[in-house]
XYZ file of C-alpha atoms in Angstrom:
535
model
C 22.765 40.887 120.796
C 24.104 38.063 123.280
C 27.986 39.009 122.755
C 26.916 42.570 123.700
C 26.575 43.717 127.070
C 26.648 47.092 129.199
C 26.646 47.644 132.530
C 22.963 46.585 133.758
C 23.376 43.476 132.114
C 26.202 42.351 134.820
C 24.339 43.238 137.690
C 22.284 40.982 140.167
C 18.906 42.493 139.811
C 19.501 41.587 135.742
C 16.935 38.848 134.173
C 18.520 35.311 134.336
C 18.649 34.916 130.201
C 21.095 38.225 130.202
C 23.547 36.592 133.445
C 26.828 35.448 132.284
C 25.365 31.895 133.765
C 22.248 31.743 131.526
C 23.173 29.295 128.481
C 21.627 31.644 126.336
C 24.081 34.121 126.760
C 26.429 32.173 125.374
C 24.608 31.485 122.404
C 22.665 28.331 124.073
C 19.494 26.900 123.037
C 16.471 27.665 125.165
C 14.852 24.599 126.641
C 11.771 25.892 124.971
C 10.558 28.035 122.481
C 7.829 29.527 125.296
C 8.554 32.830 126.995
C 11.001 32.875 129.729
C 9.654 32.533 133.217
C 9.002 35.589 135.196
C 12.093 36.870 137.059
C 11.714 38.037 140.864
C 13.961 40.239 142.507
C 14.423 40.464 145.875
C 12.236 43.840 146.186
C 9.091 44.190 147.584
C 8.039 46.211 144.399
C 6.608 44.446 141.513
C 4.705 44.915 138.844
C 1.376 42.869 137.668
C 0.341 42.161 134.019
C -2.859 40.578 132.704
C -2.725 36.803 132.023
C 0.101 35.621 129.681
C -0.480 33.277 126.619
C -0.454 30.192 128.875
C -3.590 31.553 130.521
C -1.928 32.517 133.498
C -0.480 36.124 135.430
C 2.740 37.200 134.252
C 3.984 38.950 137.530
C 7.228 40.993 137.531
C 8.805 42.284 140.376
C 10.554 46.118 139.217
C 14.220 46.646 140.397
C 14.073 48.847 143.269
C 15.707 52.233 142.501
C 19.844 52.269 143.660
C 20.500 53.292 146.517
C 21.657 56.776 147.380
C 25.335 57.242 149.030
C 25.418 58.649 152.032
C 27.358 62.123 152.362
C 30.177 61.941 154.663
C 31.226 65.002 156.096
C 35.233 65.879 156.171
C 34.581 68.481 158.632
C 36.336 68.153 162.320
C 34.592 68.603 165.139
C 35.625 68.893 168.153
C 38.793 70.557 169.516
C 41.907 70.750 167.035
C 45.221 70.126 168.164
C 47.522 73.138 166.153
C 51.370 71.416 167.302
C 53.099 74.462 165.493
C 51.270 76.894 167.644
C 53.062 75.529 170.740
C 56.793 75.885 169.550
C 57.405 78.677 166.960
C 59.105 77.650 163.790
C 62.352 79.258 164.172
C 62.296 79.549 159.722
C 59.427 81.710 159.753
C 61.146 84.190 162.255
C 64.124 84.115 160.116
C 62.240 84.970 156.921
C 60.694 88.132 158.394
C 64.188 89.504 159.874
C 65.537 88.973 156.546
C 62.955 90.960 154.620
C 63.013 93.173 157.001
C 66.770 93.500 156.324
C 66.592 93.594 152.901
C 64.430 96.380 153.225
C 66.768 98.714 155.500
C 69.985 97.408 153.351
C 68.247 98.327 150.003
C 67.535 102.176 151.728
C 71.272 102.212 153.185
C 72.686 101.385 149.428
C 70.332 103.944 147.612
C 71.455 106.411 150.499
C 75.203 105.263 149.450
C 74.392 105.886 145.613
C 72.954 109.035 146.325
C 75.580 110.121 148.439
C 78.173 109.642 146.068
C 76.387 110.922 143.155
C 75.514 114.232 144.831
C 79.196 114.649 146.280
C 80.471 114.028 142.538
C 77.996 116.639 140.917
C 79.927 118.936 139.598
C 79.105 122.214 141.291
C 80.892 125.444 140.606
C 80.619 126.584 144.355
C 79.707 129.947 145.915
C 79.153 132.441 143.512
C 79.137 136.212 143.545
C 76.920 138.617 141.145
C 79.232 140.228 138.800
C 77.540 141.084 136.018
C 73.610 141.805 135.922
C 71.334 143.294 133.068
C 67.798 143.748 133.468
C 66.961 146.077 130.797
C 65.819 148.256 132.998
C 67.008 151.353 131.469
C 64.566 151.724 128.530
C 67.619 152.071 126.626
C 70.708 150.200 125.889
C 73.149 150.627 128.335
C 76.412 151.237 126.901
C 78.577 151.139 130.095
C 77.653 147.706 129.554
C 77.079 146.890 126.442
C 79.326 147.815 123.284
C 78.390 147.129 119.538
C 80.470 145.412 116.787
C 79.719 146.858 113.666
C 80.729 145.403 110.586
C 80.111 143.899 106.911
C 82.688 141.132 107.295
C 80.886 138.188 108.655
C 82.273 137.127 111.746
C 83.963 134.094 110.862
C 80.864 131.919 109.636
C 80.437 134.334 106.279
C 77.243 135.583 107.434
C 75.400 137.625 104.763
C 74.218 140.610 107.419
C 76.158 143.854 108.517
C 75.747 144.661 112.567
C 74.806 148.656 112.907
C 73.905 150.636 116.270
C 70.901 151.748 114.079
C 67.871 151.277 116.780
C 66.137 149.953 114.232
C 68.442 147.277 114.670
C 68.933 146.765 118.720
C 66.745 148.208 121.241
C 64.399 148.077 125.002
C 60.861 147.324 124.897
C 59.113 146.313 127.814
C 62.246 145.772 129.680
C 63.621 143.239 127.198
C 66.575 143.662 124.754
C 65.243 142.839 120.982
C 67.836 142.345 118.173
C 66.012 142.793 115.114
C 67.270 142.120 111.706
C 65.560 144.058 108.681
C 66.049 144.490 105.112
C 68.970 146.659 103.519
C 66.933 147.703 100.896
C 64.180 148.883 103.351
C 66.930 150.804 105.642
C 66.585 153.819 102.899
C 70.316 153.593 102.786
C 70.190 151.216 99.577
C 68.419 150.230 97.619
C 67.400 146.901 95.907
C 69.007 148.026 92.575
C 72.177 149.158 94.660
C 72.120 145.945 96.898
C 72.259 143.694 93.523
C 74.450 145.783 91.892
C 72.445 147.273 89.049
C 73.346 150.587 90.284
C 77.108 149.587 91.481
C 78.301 150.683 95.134
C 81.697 151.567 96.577
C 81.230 152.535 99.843
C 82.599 152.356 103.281
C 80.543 150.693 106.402
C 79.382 153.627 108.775
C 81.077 153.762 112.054
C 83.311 150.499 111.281
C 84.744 149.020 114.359
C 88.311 148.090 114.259
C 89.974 145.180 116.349
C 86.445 143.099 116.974
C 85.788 139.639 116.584
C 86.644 139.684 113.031
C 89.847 139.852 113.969
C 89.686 136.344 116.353
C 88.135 134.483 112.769
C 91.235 136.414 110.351
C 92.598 132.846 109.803
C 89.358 130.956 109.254
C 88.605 129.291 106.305
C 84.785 129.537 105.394
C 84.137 126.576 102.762
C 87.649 124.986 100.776
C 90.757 126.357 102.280
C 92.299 127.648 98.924
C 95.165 129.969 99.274
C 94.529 131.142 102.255
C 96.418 134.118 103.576
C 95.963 137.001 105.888
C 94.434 140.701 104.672
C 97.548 143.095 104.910
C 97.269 146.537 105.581
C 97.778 147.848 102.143
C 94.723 146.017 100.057
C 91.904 143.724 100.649
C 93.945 140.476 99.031
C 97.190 139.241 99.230
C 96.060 136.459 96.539
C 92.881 135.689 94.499
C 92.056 132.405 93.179
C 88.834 132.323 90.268
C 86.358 129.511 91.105
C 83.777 130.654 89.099
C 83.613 131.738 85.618
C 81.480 134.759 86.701
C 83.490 135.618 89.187
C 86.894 137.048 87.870
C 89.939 136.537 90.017
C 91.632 139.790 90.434
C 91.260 141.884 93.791
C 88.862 144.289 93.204
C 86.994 141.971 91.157
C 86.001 139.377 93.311
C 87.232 136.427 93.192
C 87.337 134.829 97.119
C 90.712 133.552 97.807
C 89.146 130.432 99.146
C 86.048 130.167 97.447
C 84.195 130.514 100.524
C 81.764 133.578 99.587
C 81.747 135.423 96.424
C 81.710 139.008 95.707
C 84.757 140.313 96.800
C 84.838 142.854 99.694
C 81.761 143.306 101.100
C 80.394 140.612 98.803
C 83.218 138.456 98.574
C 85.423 136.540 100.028
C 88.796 138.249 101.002
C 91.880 135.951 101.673
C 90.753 135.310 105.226
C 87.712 133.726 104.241
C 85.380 136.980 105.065
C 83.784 139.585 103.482
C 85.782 142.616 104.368
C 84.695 143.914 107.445
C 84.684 148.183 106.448
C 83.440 148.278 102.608
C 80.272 147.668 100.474
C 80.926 147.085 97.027
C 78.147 145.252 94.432
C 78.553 144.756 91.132
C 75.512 143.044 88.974
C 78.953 142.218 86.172
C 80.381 140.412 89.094
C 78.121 139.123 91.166
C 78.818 140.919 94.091
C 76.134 142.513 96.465
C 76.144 144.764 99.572
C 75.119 142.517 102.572
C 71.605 142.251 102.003
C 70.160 141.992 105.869
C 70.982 144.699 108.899
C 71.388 143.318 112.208
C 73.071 144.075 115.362
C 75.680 142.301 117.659
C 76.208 143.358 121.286
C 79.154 142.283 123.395
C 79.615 142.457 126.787
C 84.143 142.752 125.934
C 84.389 146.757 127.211
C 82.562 146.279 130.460
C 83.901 146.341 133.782
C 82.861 142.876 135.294
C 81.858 141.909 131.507
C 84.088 139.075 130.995
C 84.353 135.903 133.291
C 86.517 132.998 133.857
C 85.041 130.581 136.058
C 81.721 130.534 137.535
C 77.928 130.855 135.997
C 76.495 132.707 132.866
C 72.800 132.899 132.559
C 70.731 134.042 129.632
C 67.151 134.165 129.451
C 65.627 134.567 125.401
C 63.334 133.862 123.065
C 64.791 132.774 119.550
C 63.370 134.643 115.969
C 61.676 133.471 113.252
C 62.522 133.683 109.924
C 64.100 131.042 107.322
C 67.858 131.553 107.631
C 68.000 133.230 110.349
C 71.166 132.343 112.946
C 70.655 133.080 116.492
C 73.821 133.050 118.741
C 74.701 133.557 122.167
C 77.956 132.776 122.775
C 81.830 133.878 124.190
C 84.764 134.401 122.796
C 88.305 135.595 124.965
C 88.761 138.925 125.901
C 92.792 138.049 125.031
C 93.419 135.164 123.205
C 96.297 133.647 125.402
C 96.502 130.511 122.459
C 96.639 132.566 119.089
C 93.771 133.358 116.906
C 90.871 130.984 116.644
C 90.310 128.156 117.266
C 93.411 127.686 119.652
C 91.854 130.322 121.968
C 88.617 128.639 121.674
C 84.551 129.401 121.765
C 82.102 128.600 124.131
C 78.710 128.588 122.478
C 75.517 128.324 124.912
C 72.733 128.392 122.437
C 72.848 128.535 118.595
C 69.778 127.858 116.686
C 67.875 128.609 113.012
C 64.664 130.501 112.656
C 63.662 128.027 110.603
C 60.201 125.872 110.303
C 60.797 122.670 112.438
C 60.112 120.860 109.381
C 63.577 122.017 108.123
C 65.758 119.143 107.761
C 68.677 120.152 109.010
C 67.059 120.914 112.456
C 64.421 124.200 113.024
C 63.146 126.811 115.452
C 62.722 123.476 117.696
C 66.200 122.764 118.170
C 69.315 124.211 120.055
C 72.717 123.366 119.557
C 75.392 124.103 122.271
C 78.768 123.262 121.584
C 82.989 124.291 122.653
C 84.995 125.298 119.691
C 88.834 124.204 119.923
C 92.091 122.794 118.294
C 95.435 123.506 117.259
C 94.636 125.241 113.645
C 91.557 125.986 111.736
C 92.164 122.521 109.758
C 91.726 120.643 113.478
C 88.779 122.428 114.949
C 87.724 119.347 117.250
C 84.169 121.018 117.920
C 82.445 117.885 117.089
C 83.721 116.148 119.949
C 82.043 118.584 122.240
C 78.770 119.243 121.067
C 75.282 118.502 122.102
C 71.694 119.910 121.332
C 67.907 120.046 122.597
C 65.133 119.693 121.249
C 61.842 120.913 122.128
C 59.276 118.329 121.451
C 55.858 120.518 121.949
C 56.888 124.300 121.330
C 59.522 125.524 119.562
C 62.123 128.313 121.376
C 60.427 130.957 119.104
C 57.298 130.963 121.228
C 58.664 131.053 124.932
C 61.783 132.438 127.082
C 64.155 129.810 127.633
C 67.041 130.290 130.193
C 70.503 129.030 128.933
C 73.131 128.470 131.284
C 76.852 127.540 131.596
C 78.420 126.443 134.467
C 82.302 126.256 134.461
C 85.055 125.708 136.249
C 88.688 124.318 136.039
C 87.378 120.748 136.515
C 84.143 120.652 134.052
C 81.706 122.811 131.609
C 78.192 122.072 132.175
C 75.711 124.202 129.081
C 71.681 123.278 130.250
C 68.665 124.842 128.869
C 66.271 125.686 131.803
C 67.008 123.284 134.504
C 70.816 120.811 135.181
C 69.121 117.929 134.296
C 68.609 119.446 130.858
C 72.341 119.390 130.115
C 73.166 119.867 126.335
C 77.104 119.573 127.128
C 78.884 117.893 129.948
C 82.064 118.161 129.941
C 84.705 116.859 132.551
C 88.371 118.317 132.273
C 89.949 116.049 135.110
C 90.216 113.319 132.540
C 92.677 114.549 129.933
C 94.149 117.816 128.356
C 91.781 119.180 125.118
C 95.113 118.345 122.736
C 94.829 114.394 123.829
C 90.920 114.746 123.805
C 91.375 116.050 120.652
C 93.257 112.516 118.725
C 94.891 114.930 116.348
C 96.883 113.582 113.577
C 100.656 113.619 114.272
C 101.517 115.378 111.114
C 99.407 117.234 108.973
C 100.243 118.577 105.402
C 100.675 122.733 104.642
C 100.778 123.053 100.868
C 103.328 120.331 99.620
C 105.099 120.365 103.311
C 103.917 118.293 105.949
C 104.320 119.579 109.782
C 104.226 118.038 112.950
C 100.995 118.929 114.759
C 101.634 121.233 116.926
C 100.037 121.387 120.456
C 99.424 125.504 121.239
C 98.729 124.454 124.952
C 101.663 122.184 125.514
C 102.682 125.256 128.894
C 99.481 125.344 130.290
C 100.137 123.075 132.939
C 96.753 121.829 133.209
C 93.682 120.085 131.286
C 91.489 123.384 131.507
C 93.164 125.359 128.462
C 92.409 127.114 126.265
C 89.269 127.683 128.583
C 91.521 128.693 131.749
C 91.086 132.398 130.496
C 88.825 135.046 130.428
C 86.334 134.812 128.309
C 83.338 137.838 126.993
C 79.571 137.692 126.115
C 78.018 138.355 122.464
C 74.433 138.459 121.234
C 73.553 138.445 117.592
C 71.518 137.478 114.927
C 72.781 136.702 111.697
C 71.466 135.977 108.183
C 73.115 132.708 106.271
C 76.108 131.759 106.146
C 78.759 129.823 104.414
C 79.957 127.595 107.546
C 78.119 124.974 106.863
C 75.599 126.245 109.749
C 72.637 126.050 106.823
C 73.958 123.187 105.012
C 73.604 123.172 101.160
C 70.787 121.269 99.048
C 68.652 121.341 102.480
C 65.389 123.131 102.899
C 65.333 124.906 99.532
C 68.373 126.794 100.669
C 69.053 129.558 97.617
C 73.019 129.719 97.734
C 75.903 127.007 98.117
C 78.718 127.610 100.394
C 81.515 126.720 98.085
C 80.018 129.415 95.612
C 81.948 132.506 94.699
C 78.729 134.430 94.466
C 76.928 132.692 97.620
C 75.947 136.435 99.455
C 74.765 137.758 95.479
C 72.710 134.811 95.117
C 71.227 134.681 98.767
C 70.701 138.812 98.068
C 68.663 137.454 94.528
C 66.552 135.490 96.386
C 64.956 138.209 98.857
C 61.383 138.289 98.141
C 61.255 134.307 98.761
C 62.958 134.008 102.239
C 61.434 137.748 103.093
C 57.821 135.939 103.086
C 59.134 134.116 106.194
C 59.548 136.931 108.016
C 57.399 138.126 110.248
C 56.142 141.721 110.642
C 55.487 141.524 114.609
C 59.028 141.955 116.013
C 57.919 140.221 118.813
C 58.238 137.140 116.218
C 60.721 138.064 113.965
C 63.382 139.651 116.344
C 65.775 137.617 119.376
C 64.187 138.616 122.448
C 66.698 138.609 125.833
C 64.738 139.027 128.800
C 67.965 139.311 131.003
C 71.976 138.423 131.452
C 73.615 137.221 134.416
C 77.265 136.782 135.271
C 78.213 135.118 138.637
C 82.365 134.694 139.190
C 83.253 132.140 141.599
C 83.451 133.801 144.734
């Protein structure tokens, strides 16, 4: 159309009739109705057509093809003047001295860090050997090592009784094994006698006198109810019944704090034990000889057995087993503070032979923790405890070396290697009774007391750990400390329960399937022990 133009239509080699100057494109009339006349551009080529309809050549010259545009090179030639290569640019010199510096000042600082970190490591210094068991023997060493044997539980309630039997602890291949087995398979009792079907009254073989037992006298295990220490002249100074089947007289059974039922032996005496020299079951009263044997070593009678300050080293391989309780751990040779926990308890490994599926932590994990406080109400462990957890084995299928390091300044507990560390503990800070945020008053029956502090004279931050403290090995069989904790993992007694060790006893043929046969599986495995004093 006229109105409608593009680009050709502007340019000079256009036809005359499509120029802005042509009337017709404005809309103009033609002059005539014939054909235009032929348009010639200024090009020498041109087209020829045959005659037109006035008889004559219609000759059209074709527009010559645009032109192309020369390239123009940006390249320089020739010699190229580079000012900045004649004077240096003082910036650029600048910039490389102070990377350059930034480099050497980032070493110096790191050196600085690591200086200061490595002098405040906590070391315990030069050490001398003082105590060091290879198992070389072939047989237990008793200048070394003594056994605690006993039915009364050792403070957590456990459901085992520790022999010398070598069924129970002996060398093989240079290694120590503590293996626990069956009462009923010991041919000393039997299942009926263990339940109490056929009732036993019997006294513990070879019952050791002031052990550990004595340490736990005023520990509660589950409620404190009543609690009072065993006298001389009868297993309870006071019974309280928790349990219809459990009555609450003495010889009975009931446990004077509910803790364990049974009474003596498979009960819970005022102290919150079973009592540490007598069997006695009774199917009427739920009350059952300790249903697993077991053994527990301690290091308390040796010569250079005991240590305060320097390095402990133990090298084991933990059980397997549902409810099984591994334990390596110290205790004081003299309580300086009172009975526990005032005196305190340093535990380097504690762990379950458990499968690691078990909720309340497996044969994967291993707790370390301290033990202290002013009564058995205030035991403040839970401020200083830690564990580790193996994330590809579990510590029933390799040795694993556990190690404290302690002197008066800090505790360090690791499992194989320092950066492992399980607790840390720094004693510079504050004393264990302000660590501890105990109440200021507490209530004893109807009175309330002051809280007392049992290390106010100590003079420093370290007690109660500023005294000597002894080695024990053991494995034990429940519990009623809330070690195995109830409604977890199928478990087949509750602590609280007056008949917990009957109804663990009951239950036999369903943890015994967890056991292993091999005692290279079933039993704690201690490859060696080494005590270093500061020297």
């Amino acid at each position: 159309m006229p109105w409608m133009r593009n680009e050709s239509s502007l340019g000079q080699h256009t036809p005359p009739g499509s120029r802005p100057e042509s009337p017709s494109f404005f809309g103009g009339q033609r002059s005539s109705n014939a054909a235009p006349l032929p348009y010639h551009a200024h090009s020498s080529a041109s087209s020829t057509y045959g005659p037109g309809p006035y008889g004559t050549e219609s000759v059209y010259t074709t527009a010559p093809a645009r032109s192309k545009r020369v390239f123009v090179s940006n390249l320089l030639v020739g010699p190229i003047e580079k000012p900045w290569l004649k004077r240096s640019d003082p910036w650029l010199r600048a910039s490389w001295w102070i990377t350059v510096g930034l480099w050497f000042a980032g070493f110096a600082g790191t050196g600085v860090i690591l200086f200061f970190a490595y002098r405040d490591t906590p070391s315990v210094g030069n050490v001398c050997v003082k105590f060091n068991e290879e198992f070389n023997d072939g047989k237990i060493n008793t200048n070394l090592w003594s056994y605690e044997i006993s039915a009364g539980g050792f403070g957590t309630g456990g459901f085992e009784w520790t022999t010398n039997d070598p069924k129970n602890s002996y060398i093989k291949g240079n290694k120590l094994y503590i293996m626990p087995t069956l009462t009923e398979e010991s041919g000393q009792f039997s299942r009926d006698q263990v339940l109490g079907v056929k009732p036993v009254n019997e006294a513990v073989p070879d019952c050791t006198t002031g052990d550990s037992n004595d340490y736990f006298i005023d520990r509660p295990v589950g409620p404190a109810v009543g609690i009072q220490k065993r006298d001389s002249g009868s297993i309870f100074k006071r019974g309280v019944q928790l349990d219809d089947r459990a009555p609450a007289d003495p010889d009975s059974g009931g446990g004077a704090n509910g803790a364990t039922g049974g009474g003596s032996g498979g009960g819970a005496p005022a102290n919150g034990q079973h009592d540490p020299c007598s069997f006695i079951s009774s199917q009427t009263a739920f009350r059952a000889v300790n249903p697993v044997q077991s053994a527990r070593l301690i290091t308390k009678n040796a010569q250079f057995g005991s240590l305060k300050y320097g390095r402990v080293e133990v090298r084991a391989k933990m059980p397997t087993g549902d409810w099984l309780y591994p334990q390596i751990f110290m205790l004081p040779t003299k309580p300086a503070y009172g009975n526990w926990p005032k005196s305190g308890q340093i535990d380097l490994a504690l762990s379950r032979g458990n499968d690691p599926n078990y909720r309340g932590g497996g044969r994967d994990f291993i707790t370390s923790d301290i033990h202290w406080g002013p009564n058995v109400g205030f035991d403040a462990v839970d401020r200083t405890r830690g564990w580790y957890q193996q994330r590809r084995t579990n510590f029933n299928q390799a040795f694993h070396t556990f190690t404290l390091e302690w002197t008066d300044k800090f505790m360090w507990i690791f499992v194989d290697r320092r950066v492992q560390r399980v607790i840390n503990l720094d004693f510079r800070k504050q004393s264990f009774f302000d660590r501890g945020h105990f109440p200021l008053t507490f209530r004893n029956g109807t009175d309330e007391q002051l809280t007392p502090d049992p290390w106010v004279n100590s003079k420093n931050n370290v007690a109660p750990f500023d005294q000597e403290f002894y080695l024990l090995l053991t494995v034990q069989a429940g519990g009623t400390a809330g070690w195995f904790q109830d409604n977890v993992g199928q478990k087949p007694w509750f602590d609280q329960s007056a008949t917990a060790m009957w109804d663990f006893a009951n239950r036999t043929d369903v943890w015994k399937s967890t056991w292993p046969k091999s005692d290279d599986q079933r039993a704690m495995i201690v490859d060696y022990v080494k005590i270093w004093r500061q020297c």
